[in-house]
Structure formats: C-alpha cells, structure tokens
Coordinates of C-alpha atoms in Angstrom, one line a residue:
M1 CA 150.9 23.1 165.2
S2 CA 153.0 20.5 163.3
D3 CA 151.4 18.4 160.7
F4 CA 150.8 14.7 160.2
R5 CA 151.8 13.0 157.0
H6 CA 150.4 9.9 155.3
P7 CA 151.8 8.2 152.1
V8 CA 149.6 7.4 149.2
R9 CA 150.3 5.6 145.9
V10 CA 148.3 6.4 142.8
Y11 CA 146.7 3.3 141.3
I12 CA 144.9 2.9 138.0
E13 CA 141.5 3.1 139.7
D14 CA 142.4 6.7 140.8
T15 CA 143.0 7.9 137.3
D16 CA 141.1 9.0 134.3
A17 CA 141.7 7.6 130.8
G18 CA 144.8 9.9 130.5
G19 CA 146.4 8.4 133.6
I20 CA 145.8 11.6 135.6
V21 CA 144.3 11.5 139.1
Y22 CA 140.6 12.3 138.9
Y23 CA 140.0 15.4 140.9
V24 CA 137.7 13.9 143.6
N25 CA 140.3 11.3 144.5
Y26 CA 142.5 14.0 146.1
L27 CA 139.6 14.5 148.6
K28 CA 139.6 10.7 149.3
Y29 CA 143.4 10.9 149.9
M30 CA 142.8 13.7 152.4
E31 CA 140.0 11.8 154.1
R32 CA 142.4 8.9 154.6
A33 CA 145.1 11.2 156.0
R34 CA 142.6 12.6 158.5
S35 CA 141.5 9.1 159.5
E36 CA 145.1 8.1 160.1
W37 CA 145.7 11.3 162.0
L38 CA 142.8 10.4 164.3
R39 CA 144.3 6.9 164.7
A40 CA 147.6 8.4 165.6
Q41 CA 145.7 10.2 168.4
G42 CA 144.7 6.8 169.8
I43 CA 141.1 7.0 168.5
T44 CA 139.4 5.2 165.5
Q45 CA 136.3 6.0 163.6
R46 CA 134.9 2.7 164.8
V47 CA 135.3 3.7 168.4
L48 CA 133.6 7.1 167.7
F49 CA 130.8 5.3 165.9
E50 CA 130.3 3.0 168.9
Q51 CA 130.1 6.1 171.1
G52 CA 127.3 7.5 168.9
I53 CA 129.7 10.1 167.3
Q54 CA 129.9 10.9 163.6
L55 CA 132.5 13.2 162.0
V56 CA 131.4 15.0 158.9
V57 CA 132.9 17.5 156.5
H58 CA 131.1 20.8 157.1
R59 CA 133.1 23.0 154.7
L60 CA 135.8 22.4 152.1
E61 CA 137.9 24.8 150.1
C62 CA 140.2 23.2 147.6
R63 CA 142.8 24.5 145.1
Y64 CA 144.3 22.2 142.5
A65 CA 147.8 23.2 141.2
K66 CA 149.3 20.3 139.3
P67 CA 148.2 16.8 138.4
A68 CA 149.3 13.6 140.0
R69 CA 149.7 10.6 137.6
L70 CA 149.5 6.9 137.7
D71 CA 152.1 5.2 140.0
D72 CA 153.1 8.5 141.7
A73 CA 154.1 8.3 145.3
L74 CA 152.3 11.1 147.1
E75 CA 152.3 12.4 150.6
V76 CA 149.2 13.9 152.2
S77 CA 149.4 16.2 155.2
A78 CA 146.8 16.8 157.9
E79 CA 147.4 19.8 160.2
V80 CA 145.0 21.1 162.7
L81 CA 144.7 24.8 162.1
S82 CA 142.0 25.6 164.7
R83 CA 139.5 23.9 166.9
G84 CA 136.2 24.6 168.6
R85 CA 133.8 22.8 170.9
A86 CA 132.5 20.6 168.0
R87 CA 134.7 21.7 165.0
L88 CA 138.3 21.1 163.7
Q89 CA 139.7 22.9 160.8
F90 CA 142.5 21.1 158.9
G91 CA 145.0 22.4 156.5
Q92 CA 145.8 19.6 154.0
V93 CA 148.3 19.4 151.1
V94 CA 148.9 16.6 148.7
T95 CA 152.5 16.7 147.5
R96 CA 154.8 14.7 145.2
R97 CA 158.5 14.9 146.2
G98 CA 157.7 18.0 148.2
E99 CA 155.9 19.8 145.4
P100 CA 152.3 20.8 146.3
L101 CA 149.7 19.4 143.9
C102 CA 146.5 20.1 145.8
E103 CA 145.7 22.2 148.9
A104 CA 142.6 22.3 151.0
R105 CA 141.1 23.7 154.2
V106 CA 138.6 21.2 155.6
D107 CA 136.2 21.9 158.5
I108 CA 135.1 18.8 160.3
A109 CA 132.1 18.8 162.6
C110 CA 131.5 16.4 165.5
L111 CA 127.9 15.2 165.5
D112 CA 125.6 13.1 167.7
A113 CA 125.1 10.3 165.2
E114 CA 121.4 9.8 166.1
R115 CA 120.3 13.4 166.1
L116 CA 122.8 14.7 163.6
R117 CA 123.4 17.8 165.8
P118 CA 126.7 19.2 166.9
R119 CA 128.2 17.7 170.1
S120 CA 131.4 18.3 172.0
W121 CA 134.5 16.2 171.2
P122 CA 134.8 13.1 173.3
A123 CA 137.0 13.7 176.4
A124 CA 139.9 11.6 175.2
L125 CA 140.2 13.5 171.9
A126 CA 139.6 16.9 173.5
E127 CA 142.4 16.1 175.9
R128 CA 144.7 15.2 173.0
L129 CA 143.8 18.3 171.1
A130 CA 144.7 20.4 174.1
T131 CA 148.2 19.0 174.0
P132 CA 150.3 20.8 171.3
S133 CA 152.5 17.7 170.8
A134 CA 149.4 15.7 169.9
Q135 CA 149.3 17.4 166.5
S136 CA 152.8 16.2 165.5
Q137 CA 152.5 12.5 165.0
A138 CA 153.9 11.0 161.8

C-alpha cells in the first residue's frame, strides 16, 4: 500500500537546549501524520469522537537514526501495513530531504470510547480501508 506524507517544520518548542528535536516530538509528528491520513480518508477525529469511537496507540516500536534540528523541513509518512477488525498497523518514517531520521511501527486500536473495549472500524472507514487506492492520498 502506498503511503501518505505530511510536512512538518521544526520549531524552537520542539527542541532541547542544543537545538535538536527532543525524542518524544517525533511521536507527535507521527500522530499528526496519522490524523491527517484519517482526514484524507474523509473522516476526522471529531466525527469518530461524536460516534463514541476513540483511537489509541496499542503498541509502538521506534528507532532513531539521526537528529532533526531547529528550522528543518521534515516529511512524515503514514503507511497502513496491515489491518484487522479493530486494529491498524502503520509504518511511519520521519525524513529530511529524503533521509530517514526516525522510523516506527505503530499499532492503533479502535475502541468504544465509553467502555474502552475494542470495536470494529466504522463502516465508512472500513470501506475506505478495503480500497487499495485509499492508502495513497498525499
């Protein structure tokens, strides 16, 4: 499946005293890319929330290769690697001019917001996920 890409600029608030991106901010960049991927599928977090659905990170595996610095223009990908009834696994990479800086596999679970128990994807999203072209929106 093709991947979605989202641009990010590194601001002073993202960095430590040395002007290097603080490690947890890569995860924030990835979260933004997944949210924008969802929006590109025609669904927003607000709509899911109104339907009593919450998306949560279930598992995360991350590898840091090189640092990003203040003012860098980055690109964050979000590619669906696999899906289940109530789970999506994303492959994500933060790059600078095509060079990988941070890579992750992120498992997202779809939960009933009230009971905090797994639930099936809403019909509209399940339909989009079943269409291979849905993955390749940029």
